[in-house]
Amino acid sequence: MLFAFIVIGVIPLYLFTHILLNSYMDKAVGNKFTQMQNQIIMLSNQMLPTGYLTLADVPEIGAEVNRIADVYQGRIVIVNNNLNIVEDTYGLYDANKYLVSKEVIQCFSGNSSRVHDKENNYLILTQPITHTTEDQKVIVGAIVMNASTKDIQTILSTMEQRAIIFSLALAMFIVIFALYFSGKLTNPLTKVVSSIDHLTEGYMDEEVSIKGYYEIEKISDSFNKMINRMKKIEDTRQEFVSNVSHELKTPITSIKVLADSLLMQEDIPVELYREFLVDITEEIERENKIINDLLSLVKLNKTAGDMNISSININELLEQILKRLRPIAKKQNIEVIYESFRPVIAEVDEVKISLAISNLIENAIKYNTPDGWVRVSLNADHKYLFIKVSDSGIGIPEEVQDLIFERFYRVDKARSRETGGTGLGLAITRNVIQMHRGAIRVYSKEGEGTTFNVRIPLNYIA
Ligand code: ADP
């Protein structure tokens, strides 16, 4: 993060300074050339009428040329159209010498040239001297003017120095800023990590409270939610284990009581033996049912990999279930009504779905009133099948409607026991439906009846 801050802060600054200084240099050099060009034009205008170029001795022009050369800290060399050197402010050449260079020759074709010698810090401007008569322009000579760029260089290096000082100050600021903020950003994360480690070591009771910026607080909140969820799961697991032991013990306790009371008495009539043995058999059956339900539940709790999916005709499936359950309903004179709105084929695990729906219908019969009714209806749209199981039974109090899907939960323990309930039926049903990515809802009013609505996707979603 520190590195990123530095890269983001310093590199653009460096590029910006570089571009700024370069464009200043170009602009300053351009300006200087233009100034030099103007000087040369003025000088040409002065010298043309004097015959200076034809080697006449005109001291004022010579002085002016020298003055300009001085001002520009450079050198001026003037040649006439014979390439004869008329003036050299350095005094190295005189009128006997000729100046033949590419730039000077080009001047006589009307082209001036600008050269910036960066190494030696000077500019060379070679410019024709033009004499304009009424109808034509004649090139009568050329001026080669050198000028030092030291003044530009001086300003440039001052600017450079300031830019370096500014960059260093900024870099320092960025480093301090980056150190401060990277610490501020990573410290809470480090705390989260150590909290997770702490939790992994088994200290589940602790909550994480980390104050930082918004996202970190959210992480800490989510983390706490996760811990709470884990605690709940752990609590439920322990509760389940103790419920299981309790539920399994109850029939055994009854069996023991029944057997003990037979053993303690002498000369018991055979009828009493029979009666007690019938009770004992019932308790054994009950124990068996609990164990079977538990096994179903445990199997369902395993991964969805155990699903045995195939295309099933749901209408037929419901009819089979009802055929099996109608005799039971009949015993209490309960009418079972089945309505199907359309043929429904769905990809489901037949055994599991059959178990889930049977549980709902069995409950509708078990928790009904004599002469009541149970209505099962089947419908579907393009995505889901809908099964509705309604009854005219005792209903479920509003406040416990959320609890009935919990394992071993029973609204009325005595009634459930009478009817052979284990409290596991709805837990199994809900598990099966969830394994099919479906949903189950209960609507009930105490004393009036209950409706369970089930929705299952027609195509199995793994
Ligand atoms: P059980 O084996 O006791 O029937 P379930 O898990 O199937 O266990 O149901 C849990 C509890 O929900 C039942 O004990 C009963 O109190 C209540 N219940 C379930 N279905 C109905 C219903 N159709 N009408 C009234 N109460 C119901």
XYZ file of C-alpha atoms and ligand atoms in Angstrom:
489
model
C 0.000 0.000 0.000
C 2.882 2.302 0.873
C 4.453 1.496 -2.453
C 1.179 2.140 -4.286
C 0.800 5.520 -2.610
C 4.313 6.506 -3.616
C 3.876 5.334 -7.190
C 0.534 7.103 -7.524
C 1.831 10.305 -5.903
C 5.378 10.692 -7.158
C 5.351 9.368 -10.723
C 2.715 11.803 -12.031
C 4.521 14.642 -10.283
C 7.803 13.670 -11.931
C 6.187 13.398 -15.373
C 4.387 16.683 -14.898
C 7.579 18.526 -13.915
C 9.464 16.990 -16.804
C 6.813 17.978 -19.351
C 6.498 21.454 -17.849
C 10.238 22.149 -17.936
C 10.573 20.816 -21.492
C 7.732 22.888 -22.788
C 9.135 25.941 -21.025
C 12.465 25.315 -22.758
C 10.828 24.970 -26.189
C 8.798 28.102 -25.695
C 11.761 30.153 -24.436
C 13.980 28.983 -27.307
C 11.218 29.795 -29.829
C 10.876 33.284 -28.349
C 14.593 33.883 -28.467
C 14.779 32.833 -32.121
C 11.955 35.244 -32.966
C 13.729 38.077 -31.125
C 16.941 37.284 -32.983
C 15.094 37.222 -36.272
C 13.597 40.665 -35.587
C 17.010 42.042 -34.678
C 18.434 40.713 -37.937
C 15.610 42.249 -39.977
C 16.157 45.616 -38.304
C 19.898 45.341 -38.827
C 19.422 44.410 -42.520
C 17.184 47.414 -43.033
C 19.815 49.668 -41.526
C 22.731 48.283 -43.491
C 21.171 47.975 -46.949
C 21.263 51.659 -47.941
C 24.816 52.135 -46.610
C 26.737 49.861 -48.989
C 28.010 48.041 -45.921
C 27.693 44.735 -47.686
C 29.928 45.869 -50.514
C 32.673 46.237 -47.925
C 32.195 49.968 -47.419
C 33.420 51.066 -44.021
C 30.339 52.052 -42.008
C 31.453 52.211 -38.358
C 27.961 52.824 -36.879
C 26.696 49.579 -38.404
C 29.767 47.720 -37.218
C 29.194 49.089 -33.713
C 25.525 48.170 -33.785
C 26.361 44.626 -34.924
C 28.824 44.283 -32.070
C 26.351 45.682 -29.582
C 23.700 43.176 -30.599
C 26.214 40.312 -30.464
C 27.117 41.426 -26.937
C 23.509 41.643 -25.854
C 22.958 38.063 -26.984
C 26.308 36.932 -25.567
C 27.067 35.443 -28.977
C 28.638 36.103 -32.285
C 27.406 37.617 -35.531
C 28.949 36.812 -38.867
C 27.724 38.670 -41.978
C 28.499 37.571 -45.534
C 27.648 39.224 -48.810
C 26.433 37.543 -51.964
C 29.990 36.560 -52.860
C 30.108 34.687 -49.526
C 32.730 37.238 -48.547
C 32.810 37.802 -44.792
C 31.802 41.403 -44.168
C 31.729 41.260 -40.381
C 32.669 38.820 -37.630
C 32.138 40.099 -34.146
C 34.728 37.662 -32.838
C 37.212 39.219 -35.265
C 38.441 35.817 -36.347
C 37.671 36.352 -40.023
C 38.110 39.364 -42.219
C 37.059 40.382 -45.710
C 39.552 38.030 -47.277
C 37.724 35.034 -45.925
C 34.643 33.319 -47.215
C 32.004 31.528 -45.242
C 30.732 28.509 -47.113
C 28.344 26.414 -45.036
C 25.222 24.465 -45.878
C 23.058 26.932 -43.969
C 24.591 29.964 -45.707
C 24.165 28.432 -49.159
C 20.531 27.618 -48.324
C 20.053 31.269 -47.389
C 20.581 32.240 -51.008
C 17.627 30.045 -51.936
C 15.626 32.102 -49.448
C 15.676 29.608 -46.547
C 16.665 30.585 -43.060
C 17.704 27.939 -40.553
C 17.444 27.550 -36.813
C 19.710 25.202 -34.888
C 19.616 24.642 -31.152
C 22.917 23.233 -29.965
C 21.810 21.796 -26.642
C 25.206 20.464 -25.735
C 26.961 23.808 -25.928
C 23.917 25.821 -24.954
C 23.553 28.157 -27.875
C 21.256 28.927 -30.761
C 22.378 29.471 -34.337
C 20.136 31.451 -36.640
C 21.134 31.784 -40.289
C 19.009 34.294 -42.113
C 19.146 35.838 -45.623
C 19.455 39.596 -46.043
C 16.849 40.578 -48.625
C 16.749 43.729 -50.643
C 13.254 44.472 -51.871
C 13.025 46.730 -54.896
C 9.751 47.727 -56.512
C 9.238 44.570 -58.484
C 11.515 41.979 -56.981
C 13.269 40.629 -53.929
C 16.984 40.052 -54.133
C 19.046 38.177 -51.573
C 22.133 40.231 -51.070
C 23.777 38.461 -48.153
C 23.326 36.328 -45.056
C 23.697 36.761 -41.356
C 24.758 33.945 -39.044
C 23.886 34.823 -35.495
C 24.803 32.789 -32.443
C 23.171 33.445 -29.110
C 23.786 31.905 -25.765
C 20.926 30.093 -24.024
C 22.550 30.539 -20.612
C 19.795 32.873 -19.443
C 17.149 30.269 -20.322
C 19.302 27.602 -18.711
C 19.590 29.618 -15.518
C 15.831 30.050 -15.216
C 15.350 26.393 -16.065
C 17.727 25.145 -13.410
C 16.101 27.384 -10.816
C 12.747 25.910 -11.792
C 14.231 22.422 -11.683
C 15.635 22.983 -8.217
C 12.305 24.200 -6.948
C 10.525 21.236 -8.550
C 12.968 18.831 -6.880
C 12.471 20.480 -3.487
C 8.711 20.414 -3.994
C 8.773 16.756 -5.139
C 10.876 15.754 -2.148
C 8.559 17.579 0.219
C 5.555 15.966 -1.448
C 7.198 12.526 -1.420
C 7.868 12.907 2.295
C 4.307 13.973 2.854
C 3.056 10.998 0.823
C 5.266 8.597 2.773
C 3.999 9.949 6.094
C 0.433 9.960 4.798
C 0.824 6.433 3.379
C 2.375 5.108 6.588
C -0.415 6.620 8.612
C -3.214 5.409 6.371
C -1.826 1.985 5.556
C -1.560 1.478 9.296
C -5.077 2.738 9.791
C -6.366 0.480 7.021
C -4.527 -2.674 7.970
C -4.684 -2.461 11.773
C -8.375 -3.354 12.029
C -7.844 -6.190 9.534
C -5.026 -7.516 11.683
C -7.395 -7.396 14.639
C -10.053 -9.314 12.685
C -7.462 -11.933 11.790
C -6.342 -12.344 15.390
C -9.972 -12.573 16.515
C -10.607 -15.313 13.967
C -7.495 -17.127 15.186
C -8.708 -16.759 18.756
C -12.039 -18.203 17.743
C -10.391 -21.087 15.939
C -8.633 -21.933 19.189
C -12.070 -22.479 20.705
C -12.919 -19.190 22.444
C -16.379 -18.897 20.936
C -17.812 -16.630 23.582
C -15.961 -13.554 22.498
C -17.407 -10.988 20.181
C -15.263 -8.883 17.930
C -15.654 -5.167 18.355
C -13.504 -3.316 15.908
C -13.934 0.335 15.241
C -12.496 1.578 11.996
C -13.889 2.722 8.747
C -17.304 1.612 7.561
C -16.292 -1.569 5.703
C -14.227 -2.874 8.605
C -17.109 -2.320 10.986
C -19.279 -4.249 8.561
C -16.760 -7.110 8.478
C -16.751 -7.172 12.246
C -20.584 -7.135 12.298
C -20.837 -9.963 9.772
C -18.205 -11.851 11.672
C -20.198 -11.502 14.903
C -23.348 -12.606 13.094
C -21.459 -15.659 11.859
C -20.232 -16.435 15.378
C -23.755 -16.077 16.735
C -25.039 -18.388 14.039
C -22.323 -20.908 14.872
C -23.195 -20.654 18.552
C -26.846 -21.247 17.734
C -25.947 -24.269 15.623
C -23.802 -25.590 18.453
C -26.625 -24.984 20.973
C -29.151 -26.673 18.698
C -26.814 -29.600 18.245
C -26.429 -30.045 21.989
C -30.145 -29.616 22.527
C -30.797 -32.181 19.803
C -28.483 -34.691 21.443
C -30.147 -34.248 24.819
C -33.595 -34.419 23.209
C -32.657 -37.622 21.426
C -31.440 -39.237 24.627
C -34.544 -38.116 26.430
C -36.917 -39.317 23.705
C -35.149 -42.667 23.462
C -35.167 -43.105 27.199
C -38.880 -42.479 27.660
C -40.167 -45.766 26.119
C -37.368 -47.709 27.831
C -38.344 -46.235 31.180
C -41.964 -47.266 30.569
C -40.876 -50.768 29.570
C -38.778 -51.022 32.720
C -41.651 -49.859 34.922
C -44.024 -52.341 33.282
C -41.579 -55.226 33.551
C -40.619 -54.371 37.150
C -44.212 -54.256 38.272
C -44.772 -57.702 36.759
C -41.678 -59.061 38.447
C -42.523 -57.632 41.847
C -45.865 -59.313 42.124
C -46.423 -62.976 42.528
C -49.246 -65.085 41.137
C -50.239 -62.603 38.529
C -53.089 -63.663 36.291
C -52.202 -64.419 32.728
C -54.528 -61.630 31.491
C -52.499 -59.022 33.358
C -49.307 -60.432 31.853
C -50.903 -60.124 28.437
C -52.067 -56.595 29.068
C -48.646 -55.475 30.276
C -46.917 -57.219 27.390
C -49.196 -55.419 24.911
C -48.129 -52.125 26.539
C -44.499 -53.172 26.393
C -44.844 -54.016 22.681
C -46.379 -50.589 22.049
C -43.463 -48.907 23.777
C -41.042 -50.964 21.716
C -42.894 -49.921 18.566
C -42.656 -46.325 19.645
C -38.932 -46.665 20.295
C -38.627 -48.200 16.860
C -40.504 -45.329 15.234
C -38.322 -42.724 16.930
C -35.207 -44.539 15.786
C -36.541 -44.810 12.227
C -37.490 -41.124 12.107
C -34.107 -40.186 13.521
C -32.375 -42.278 10.907
C -34.401 -40.606 8.128
C -33.500 -37.206 9.509
C -29.816 -37.992 9.847
C -29.768 -39.350 6.307
C -31.458 -36.185 5.048
C -28.960 -34.029 6.861
C -26.184 -35.484 4.790
C -25.264 -33.835 1.521
C -27.744 -33.512 -1.329
C -25.547 -35.996 -3.203
C -27.815 -38.786 -1.962
C -30.716 -37.499 -4.028
C -32.241 -40.028 -6.336
C -33.878 -37.738 -8.885
C -36.243 -38.912 -11.615
C -39.293 -37.591 -13.455
C -42.312 -38.442 -11.334
C -46.009 -38.116 -12.036
C -47.028 -36.148 -8.946
C -50.765 -36.795 -9.435
C -50.157 -40.548 -9.219
C -47.812 -40.110 -6.267
C -50.445 -38.170 -4.290
C -53.132 -40.717 -5.147
C -50.935 -43.558 -3.868
C -50.286 -41.728 -0.589
C -53.981 -40.971 -0.144
C -54.934 -44.572 -0.906
C -52.720 -45.668 1.977
C -53.950 -42.985 4.398
C -57.709 -42.972 3.637
C -58.431 -46.038 5.830
C -56.745 -44.300 8.791
C -58.850 -41.175 8.199
C -61.942 -43.258 7.872
C -61.511 -44.603 11.406
C -62.194 -41.101 12.712
C -64.752 -40.414 10.041
C -62.549 -37.793 8.407
C -63.265 -37.033 4.773
C -60.235 -36.837 2.501
C -60.710 -34.689 -0.605
C -58.191 -34.625 -3.432
C -58.230 -32.044 -6.216
C -55.768 -31.780 -9.016
C -55.819 -28.821 -11.396
C -53.538 -30.290 -14.028
C -51.241 -33.270 -14.645
C -47.885 -32.518 -13.063
C -44.579 -34.215 -13.841
C -41.594 -33.093 -11.796
C -37.982 -34.064 -11.222
C -37.946 -35.197 -7.583
C -36.631 -37.886 -5.280
C -39.784 -40.030 -5.147
C -39.124 -41.719 -1.802
C -38.207 -38.504 -0.012
C -41.029 -36.389 -1.448
C -43.480 -39.169 -0.677
C -42.278 -39.194 2.945
C -42.573 -35.401 3.220
C -46.094 -35.195 1.812
C -47.258 -38.260 3.817
C -46.114 -36.498 6.999
C -48.246 -33.452 6.167
C -51.346 -35.509 5.374
C -50.857 -37.797 8.384
C -50.650 -34.690 10.587
C -53.786 -33.264 8.983
C -55.571 -36.479 9.946
C -53.930 -36.830 13.392
C -54.598 -33.288 14.528
C -58.155 -33.210 13.173
C -61.512 -33.393 14.886
C -63.904 -36.307 14.422
C -66.043 -35.901 11.286
C -63.599 -33.304 9.976
C -62.061 -33.044 6.532
C -58.647 -32.970 4.883
C -58.204 -31.356 1.479
C -55.148 -32.013 -0.681
C -54.744 -30.020 -3.878
C -52.128 -30.021 -6.600
C -51.374 -27.262 -9.075
C -48.405 -26.026 -11.104
C -47.159 -23.166 -13.229
C -44.298 -23.222 -15.718
C -41.709 -23.308 -12.922
C -43.117 -24.797 -9.748
C -45.578 -27.362 -8.472
C -47.799 -26.364 -5.557
C -49.250 -28.775 -3.029
C -51.715 -27.559 -0.454
C -52.761 -29.661 2.548
C -55.637 -28.124 4.524
C -57.568 -29.541 7.423
C -60.471 -28.643 9.658
C -58.492 -29.661 12.750
C -57.371 -28.163 16.027
C -55.027 -25.605 14.467
C -51.676 -24.346 15.744
C -51.342 -21.325 18.067
C -49.825 -18.371 16.234
C -46.865 -17.985 18.604
C -45.562 -21.517 18.012
C -46.111 -21.678 14.268
C -42.403 -20.999 13.681
C -41.361 -23.765 16.080
C -43.294 -26.708 14.667
C -40.558 -27.403 12.109
C -37.958 -27.820 14.856
C -36.891 -31.336 15.703
C -38.902 -32.897 18.565
C -41.135 -29.864 18.914
C -44.738 -30.730 19.672
C -47.493 -28.301 20.575
C -49.296 -30.785 22.793
C -46.921 -33.534 23.899
C -49.641 -35.766 25.276
C -51.762 -35.645 22.123
C -48.769 -36.202 19.910
C -47.751 -39.197 21.984
C -51.234 -40.601 21.844
C -51.209 -40.400 18.087
C -47.728 -41.892 17.868
C -45.979 -38.634 17.011
C -42.242 -38.210 17.516
C -41.999 -34.458 16.791
C -39.679 -35.232 13.900
C -42.225 -35.392 11.057
C -42.242 -31.694 10.068
C -38.477 -31.405 10.502
C -38.108 -34.242 8.010
C -40.661 -32.641 5.670
C -38.934 -29.266 5.736
C -35.524 -30.865 5.130
C -36.819 -32.796 2.109
C -38.423 -29.675 0.639
C -35.257 -27.645 1.159
C -33.227 -30.354 -0.518
C -35.469 -29.847 -3.557
C -34.875 -26.067 -3.305
C -38.533 -25.631 -2.457
C -40.390 -23.825 0.335
C -43.024 -24.634 2.919
C -45.364 -22.231 4.702
C -47.961 -22.780 7.384
C -51.210 -20.841 7.871
C -53.275 -21.795 10.855
C -55.866 -20.576 13.285
C -56.352 -22.321 16.592
C -59.599 -24.267 16.648
C -60.307 -23.694 12.951
C -57.734 -25.637 11.019
C -54.356 -25.575 9.358
C -53.036 -25.201 5.820
C -49.550 -26.160 4.675
C -48.442 -24.734 1.332
C -45.553 -26.441 -0.419
C -43.744 -25.145 -3.489
C -41.165 -27.228 -5.367
C -39.346 -26.415 -8.648
C -40.461 -28.691 -11.504
C -36.859 -29.093 -12.649
C -34.422 -30.223 -10.018
C -31.770 -27.650 -9.173
C -28.639 -29.371 -7.894
P -45.466 -35.134 15.460
O -44.753 -36.408 15.263
O -45.640 -34.769 16.883
O -46.715 -35.033 14.660
P -44.462 -33.133 13.671
O -43.086 -32.622 13.494
O -45.101 -33.794 12.495
O -44.445 -34.027 14.926
O -45.355 -31.919 14.093
C -44.940 -31.078 15.119
C -46.112 -30.530 15.883
O -46.832 -29.600 15.081
C -47.114 -31.562 16.247
O -46.801 -32.179 17.449
C -48.413 -30.772 16.344
O -48.487 -30.182 17.611
C -48.200 -29.651 15.336
N -48.899 -29.937 14.066
C -48.369 -30.439 12.927
N -49.289 -30.502 11.951
C -50.445 -30.040 12.468
C -51.784 -29.851 11.953
N -52.095 -30.190 10.704
N -52.692 -29.330 12.791
C -52.382 -29.000 14.067
N -51.145 -29.142 14.588
C -50.195 -29.662 13.821
